[in-house]
């Protein structure tokens, strides 16, 4: 998906995202175990540039709870052990905002960050949250991060019953640089399934956590609660990948991550 100007997604964009989440053409299944499936679509072999799609069956997690978990930035700081820093910058409409997210990459790669326009839409019993990269003058690339580009990233949450749902994560991110081939393998075989399991555990614990932390505060459902400053589209521009520095990490060897597996069990109470 290419854009020449910053635009707030419309119903057609949401429908196209849903269609791609549900499509199978061109995708290579690389992982399928314990209710989690991962597909990869290689775009540029020499740069290890790819799309990734993950799907997870969530038993005993209603769709609306999963939707809340993905929106709740304060809760994400508790359960997402990959996050370095995340915050909302401003709002565009009642269902679109601008935010910052920085995350840890597999060692010894440099960590990445993005500025994204995020939008969301309930569609009957289903929900979509999606984003793409933009530029904001007050948040230029940092020296200690590689500014990546989200071409399109998002979640499709589909209700499969009163207490069950399925989530599909679809991402096309340009990490800005040439990555070693092991990154794609590690992402699809280990990192993506691990992240999905972590998200599921966070969903199970969320109702209890939320009861203790501003239980009525859900600005993604009640826009009048938002305290974010308003931003105009004129303050934003498209973050084109070719305008950012490329980092060649293609020769970097994989190292054993020194963050123990126990990090999955971090308390979110």
Short mmCIF file of C-alpha atoms in Angstrom, two decimals:
data_model
loop_
_atom_site.label_atom_id
_atom_site.label_comp_id
_atom_site.label_asym_id
_atom_site.label_seq_id
_atom_site.Cartn_x
_atom_site.Cartn_y
_atom_site.Cartn_z
CA UNK A 1 0.00 0.00 0.00
CA UNK A 2 1.59 3.27 -1.14
CA UNK A 3 0.43 6.75 -0.18
CA UNK A 4 1.41 10.17 -1.47
CA UNK A 5 -0.26 12.13 1.31
CA UNK A 6 -1.38 11.52 4.88
CA UNK A 7 -5.00 10.45 4.92
CA UNK A 8 -7.25 8.98 7.57
CA UNK A 9 -8.31 5.49 6.48
CA UNK A 10 -11.89 5.12 5.26
CA UNK A 11 -14.27 2.14 5.25
CA UNK A 12 -12.70 0.81 2.05
CA UNK A 13 -9.23 0.77 3.65
CA UNK A 14 -10.56 -1.20 6.62
CA UNK A 15 -12.31 -3.64 4.32
CA UNK A 16 -9.13 -4.12 2.25
CA UNK A 17 -7.17 -4.81 5.42
CA UNK A 18 -9.73 -7.40 6.54
CA UNK A 19 -9.54 -9.07 3.12
CA UNK A 20 -5.76 -9.33 3.25
CA UNK A 21 -5.88 -10.75 6.78
CA UNK A 22 -8.20 -13.51 5.55
CA UNK A 23 -6.42 -14.22 2.25
CA UNK A 24 -4.12 -17.22 1.69
CA UNK A 25 -2.75 -16.48 -1.79
CA UNK A 26 0.98 -15.76 -1.80
CA UNK A 27 1.53 -16.65 1.84
CA UNK A 28 3.88 -19.41 3.04
CA UNK A 29 2.84 -21.15 6.27
CA UNK A 30 5.94 -21.39 8.49
CA UNK A 31 4.49 -22.25 11.91
CA UNK A 32 1.30 -24.00 13.02
CA UNK A 33 1.12 -25.21 16.59
CA UNK A 34 -1.12 -24.91 19.67
CA UNK A 35 -3.70 -22.67 18.02
CA UNK A 36 -1.10 -20.25 16.59
CA UNK A 37 -0.24 -20.03 12.87
CA UNK A 38 2.38 -17.82 11.19
CA UNK A 39 2.75 -17.03 7.49
CA UNK A 40 5.56 -15.20 5.68
CA UNK A 41 5.57 -13.42 2.34
CA UNK A 42 9.07 -12.55 1.11
CA UNK A 43 9.18 -9.21 -0.75
CA UNK A 44 12.91 -8.60 -1.25
CA UNK A 45 15.10 -11.65 -0.73
CA UNK A 46 18.39 -9.74 -0.61
CA UNK A 47 17.19 -7.45 2.22
CA UNK A 48 15.09 -10.07 4.01
CA UNK A 49 12.19 -7.66 3.58
CA UNK A 50 8.93 -9.49 4.24
CA UNK A 51 5.34 -9.41 5.37
CA UNK A 52 4.32 -11.50 8.35
CA UNK A 53 0.86 -12.68 9.36
CA UNK A 54 0.03 -14.40 12.65
CA UNK A 55 -3.28 -15.85 13.77
CA UNK A 56 -4.22 -17.07 17.22
CA UNK A 57 -7.33 -18.70 18.62
CA UNK A 58 -8.18 -17.12 21.97
CA UNK A 59 -10.29 -19.30 24.24
CA UNK A 60 -11.99 -17.63 27.21
CA UNK A 61 -11.06 -14.18 25.86
CA UNK A 62 -13.96 -12.15 24.43
CA UNK A 63 -13.23 -9.97 21.40
CA UNK A 64 -13.94 -6.75 23.30
CA UNK A 65 -11.35 -7.60 25.98
CA UNK A 66 -8.65 -8.21 23.37
CA UNK A 67 -9.60 -4.92 21.70
CA UNK A 68 -9.19 -3.09 25.02
CA UNK A 69 -5.81 -4.74 25.69
CA UNK A 70 -4.42 -3.61 22.34
CA UNK A 71 -5.61 -0.04 22.94
CA UNK A 72 -4.59 0.39 26.57
CA UNK A 73 -1.15 2.01 26.36
CA UNK A 74 -0.63 1.93 30.13
CA UNK A 75 -1.30 -1.79 30.26
CA UNK A 76 0.98 -2.43 27.29
CA UNK A 77 3.87 -1.07 29.31
CA UNK A 78 3.16 -3.82 31.85
CA UNK A 79 2.94 -6.87 29.56
CA UNK A 80 4.87 -6.02 26.39
CA UNK A 81 8.46 -6.81 27.36
CA UNK A 82 9.66 -5.75 23.89
CA UNK A 83 8.55 -2.16 24.38
CA UNK A 84 11.23 0.41 25.19
CA UNK A 85 8.95 3.44 25.12
CA UNK A 86 5.43 4.11 23.86
CA UNK A 87 3.11 7.11 24.12
CA UNK A 88 0.29 8.87 22.33
CA UNK A 89 1.16 12.18 20.65
CA UNK A 90 -2.21 13.58 19.62
CA UNK A 91 -5.62 12.84 18.15
CA UNK A 92 -6.86 13.40 14.61
CA UNK A 93 -10.47 12.21 14.95
CA UNK A 94 -12.53 10.15 17.39
CA UNK A 95 -10.99 6.98 15.92
CA UNK A 96 -7.54 8.07 14.73
CA UNK A 97 -4.44 9.27 16.55
CA UNK A 98 -0.67 9.64 16.26
CA UNK A 99 1.68 7.67 18.49
CA UNK A 100 5.27 6.69 19.14
CA UNK A 101 6.53 3.14 19.70
CA UNK A 102 10.10 1.93 20.25
CA UNK A 103 10.94 -1.74 20.59
CA UNK A 104 13.80 -4.12 21.29
CA UNK A 105 15.12 -6.05 18.31
CA UNK A 106 16.80 -9.47 18.52
CA UNK A 107 20.36 -8.99 19.70
CA UNK A 108 22.75 -7.78 18.36
CA UNK A 109 20.54 -5.75 15.97
CA UNK A 110 19.92 -2.09 16.73
CA UNK A 111 16.57 -1.22 18.29
CA UNK A 112 13.86 0.37 16.15
CA UNK A 113 11.14 2.99 16.55
CA UNK A 114 8.22 4.36 14.56
CA UNK A 115 5.80 7.28 14.49
CA UNK A 116 2.44 6.02 13.23
CA UNK A 117 -1.04 7.14 12.34
CA UNK A 118 -3.28 4.61 14.02
CA UNK A 119 -6.97 4.16 13.30
CA UNK A 120 -9.57 1.74 14.59
CA UNK A 121 -13.08 0.59 13.76
CA UNK A 122 -15.55 -1.81 15.36
CA UNK A 123 -17.27 -3.79 12.58
CA UNK A 124 -20.23 -5.61 14.10
CA UNK A 125 -18.79 -8.19 16.49
CA UNK A 126 -15.32 -7.70 14.98
CA UNK A 127 -12.68 -5.01 15.42
CA UNK A 128 -9.80 -3.63 13.34
CA UNK A 129 -6.83 -1.57 14.53
CA UNK A 130 -4.26 -0.58 11.90
CA UNK A 131 -1.45 1.90 11.39
CA UNK A 132 1.11 3.29 8.97
CA UNK A 133 4.18 5.50 9.40
CA UNK A 134 4.08 9.29 9.28
CA UNK A 135 6.55 12.10 9.97
CA UNK A 136 6.04 14.72 12.67
CA UNK A 137 8.49 17.63 12.96
CA UNK A 138 8.62 17.39 16.77
CA UNK A 139 9.65 13.72 16.69
CA UNK A 140 12.61 13.32 14.30
CA UNK A 141 14.68 10.10 14.17
CA UNK A 142 16.69 9.50 17.34
CA UNK A 143 20.42 8.82 17.36
CA UNK A 144 20.03 5.77 19.60
CA UNK A 145 17.37 4.14 17.38
CA UNK A 146 16.85 3.14 13.78
CA UNK A 147 13.66 4.77 12.50
CA UNK A 148 11.68 1.99 10.84
CA UNK A 149 8.70 2.39 8.53
CA UNK A 150 5.34 0.71 9.06
CA UNK A 151 3.95 0.39 5.54
CA UNK A 152 0.88 -1.24 7.01
CA UNK A 153 0.49 -3.01 10.34
CA UNK A 154 -2.61 -4.00 12.22
CA UNK A 155 -4.91 -6.42 13.97
CA UNK A 156 -8.18 -8.04 12.98
CA UNK A 157 -10.15 -9.36 15.95
CA UNK A 158 -13.01 -11.70 15.03
CA UNK A 159 -15.52 -12.90 17.59
CA UNK A 160 -16.07 -16.67 17.52
CA UNK A 161 -18.51 -16.79 20.45
CA UNK A 162 -19.45 -14.94 23.60
CA UNK A 163 -16.16 -15.78 25.32
CA UNK A 164 -13.88 -16.67 22.39
CA UNK A 165 -12.22 -14.85 19.51
CA UNK A 166 -9.52 -15.07 16.88
CA UNK A 167 -6.86 -12.42 16.33
CA UNK A 168 -4.89 -11.92 13.12
CA UNK A 169 -1.77 -9.71 13.17
CA UNK A 170 -0.57 -8.48 9.79
CA UNK A 171 2.62 -6.46 9.40
CA UNK A 172 4.63 -5.02 6.57
CA UNK A 173 7.44 -3.03 8.16
CA UNK A 174 10.56 -1.75 6.46
CA UNK A 175 13.22 -2.09 9.21
CA UNK A 176 15.46 0.28 7.24
CA UNK A 177 18.45 -1.74 6.31
CA UNK A 178 19.58 -5.14 5.17
CA UNK A 179 18.79 -7.77 7.76
CA UNK A 180 20.41 -11.20 8.05
CA UNK A 181 18.29 -14.14 6.89
CA UNK A 182 18.12 -15.58 10.40
CA UNK A 183 15.92 -12.67 11.47
CA UNK A 184 13.04 -13.84 9.26
CA UNK A 185 13.37 -17.41 10.54
CA UNK A 186 13.58 -16.30 14.16
CA UNK A 187 10.59 -13.96 13.71
CA UNK A 188 8.32 -16.61 12.25
CA UNK A 189 9.46 -19.63 14.28
CA UNK A 190 10.03 -18.06 17.69
CA UNK A 191 9.42 -14.34 18.18
CA UNK A 192 5.93 -14.08 16.64
CA UNK A 193 4.47 -17.14 18.42
CA UNK A 194 6.07 -15.99 21.68
CA UNK A 195 4.55 -12.52 21.29
CA UNK A 196 1.12 -14.03 20.61
CA UNK A 197 1.29 -16.21 23.72
CA UNK A 198 2.34 -13.20 25.78
CA UNK A 199 -0.61 -11.21 24.43
CA UNK A 200 -3.01 -14.02 25.31
CA UNK A 201 -1.76 -14.16 28.90
CA UNK A 202 -2.14 -10.38 29.13
CA UNK A 203 -5.75 -10.64 27.95
CA UNK A 204 -6.59 -13.21 30.62
CA UNK A 205 -5.18 -10.93 33.33
CA UNK A 206 -6.57 -7.65 31.96
CA UNK A 207 -10.06 -7.56 33.58
CA UNK A 208 -8.56 -7.91 37.06
CA UNK A 209 -5.81 -5.35 36.32
CA UNK A 210 -8.25 -2.85 34.84
CA UNK A 211 -10.54 -3.03 37.87
CA UNK A 212 -7.65 -1.59 39.90
CA UNK A 213 -6.47 0.98 37.33
CA UNK A 214 -9.01 3.58 36.20
CA UNK A 215 -11.65 1.01 35.26
CA UNK A 216 -13.93 3.55 33.58
CA UNK A 217 -11.15 5.18 31.53
CA UNK A 218 -11.34 3.85 27.96
CA UNK A 219 -10.95 6.76 25.54
CA UNK A 220 -10.86 4.38 22.57
CA UNK A 221 -14.51 3.59 23.40
CA UNK A 222 -15.46 6.96 24.88
CA UNK A 223 -13.70 9.71 22.86
CA UNK A 224 -14.89 12.42 25.24
CA UNK A 225 -12.43 10.98 27.82
CA UNK A 226 -9.43 11.74 25.63
CA UNK A 227 -7.06 14.42 26.92
CA UNK A 228 -4.78 14.28 23.88
CA UNK A 229 -4.15 17.53 21.99
CA UNK A 230 -5.70 17.74 18.54
CA UNK A 231 -3.36 17.40 15.57
CA UNK A 232 -4.13 18.51 12.02
CA UNK A 233 -3.16 16.49 8.97
CA UNK A 234 -1.13 19.51 7.84
CA UNK A 235 1.36 18.80 10.67
CA UNK A 236 2.10 15.36 9.21
CA UNK A 237 3.73 13.96 6.12
CA UNK A 238 4.29 10.49 4.75
CA UNK A 239 7.39 8.73 6.10
CA UNK A 240 8.99 7.45 2.93
CA UNK A 241 11.47 4.64 3.53
CA UNK A 242 14.00 5.99 1.04
CA UNK A 243 14.36 9.23 3.02
CA UNK A 244 15.79 7.41 6.02
CA UNK A 245 19.28 6.06 6.61
CA UNK A 246 19.81 2.43 5.67
CA UNK A 247 21.65 0.26 8.17
CA UNK A 248 23.44 -2.79 6.79
CA UNK A 249 23.15 -5.53 9.39
CA UNK A 250 23.10 -8.41 6.91
CA UNK A 251 26.37 -9.82 8.25
CA UNK A 252 25.37 -9.74 11.91
CA UNK A 253 25.39 -13.12 13.63
CA UNK A 254 22.65 -14.27 15.95
CA UNK A 255 23.45 -14.23 19.66
CA UNK A 256 21.63 -15.92 22.49
CA UNK A 257 19.21 -13.45 24.00
CA UNK A 258 20.15 -12.81 27.60
CA UNK A 259 16.56 -12.03 28.56
CA UNK A 260 15.36 -15.24 30.16
CA UNK A 261 12.22 -17.05 29.14
CA UNK A 262 10.84 -16.13 32.53
CA UNK A 263 10.18 -12.64 31.17
CA UNK A 264 6.98 -14.04 29.71
CA UNK A 265 5.63 -14.45 33.19
CA UNK A 266 6.20 -10.86 34.27
CA UNK A 267 3.51 -9.72 36.68
CA UNK A 268 0.96 -7.29 35.34
CA UNK A 269 -0.85 -6.76 38.63
#
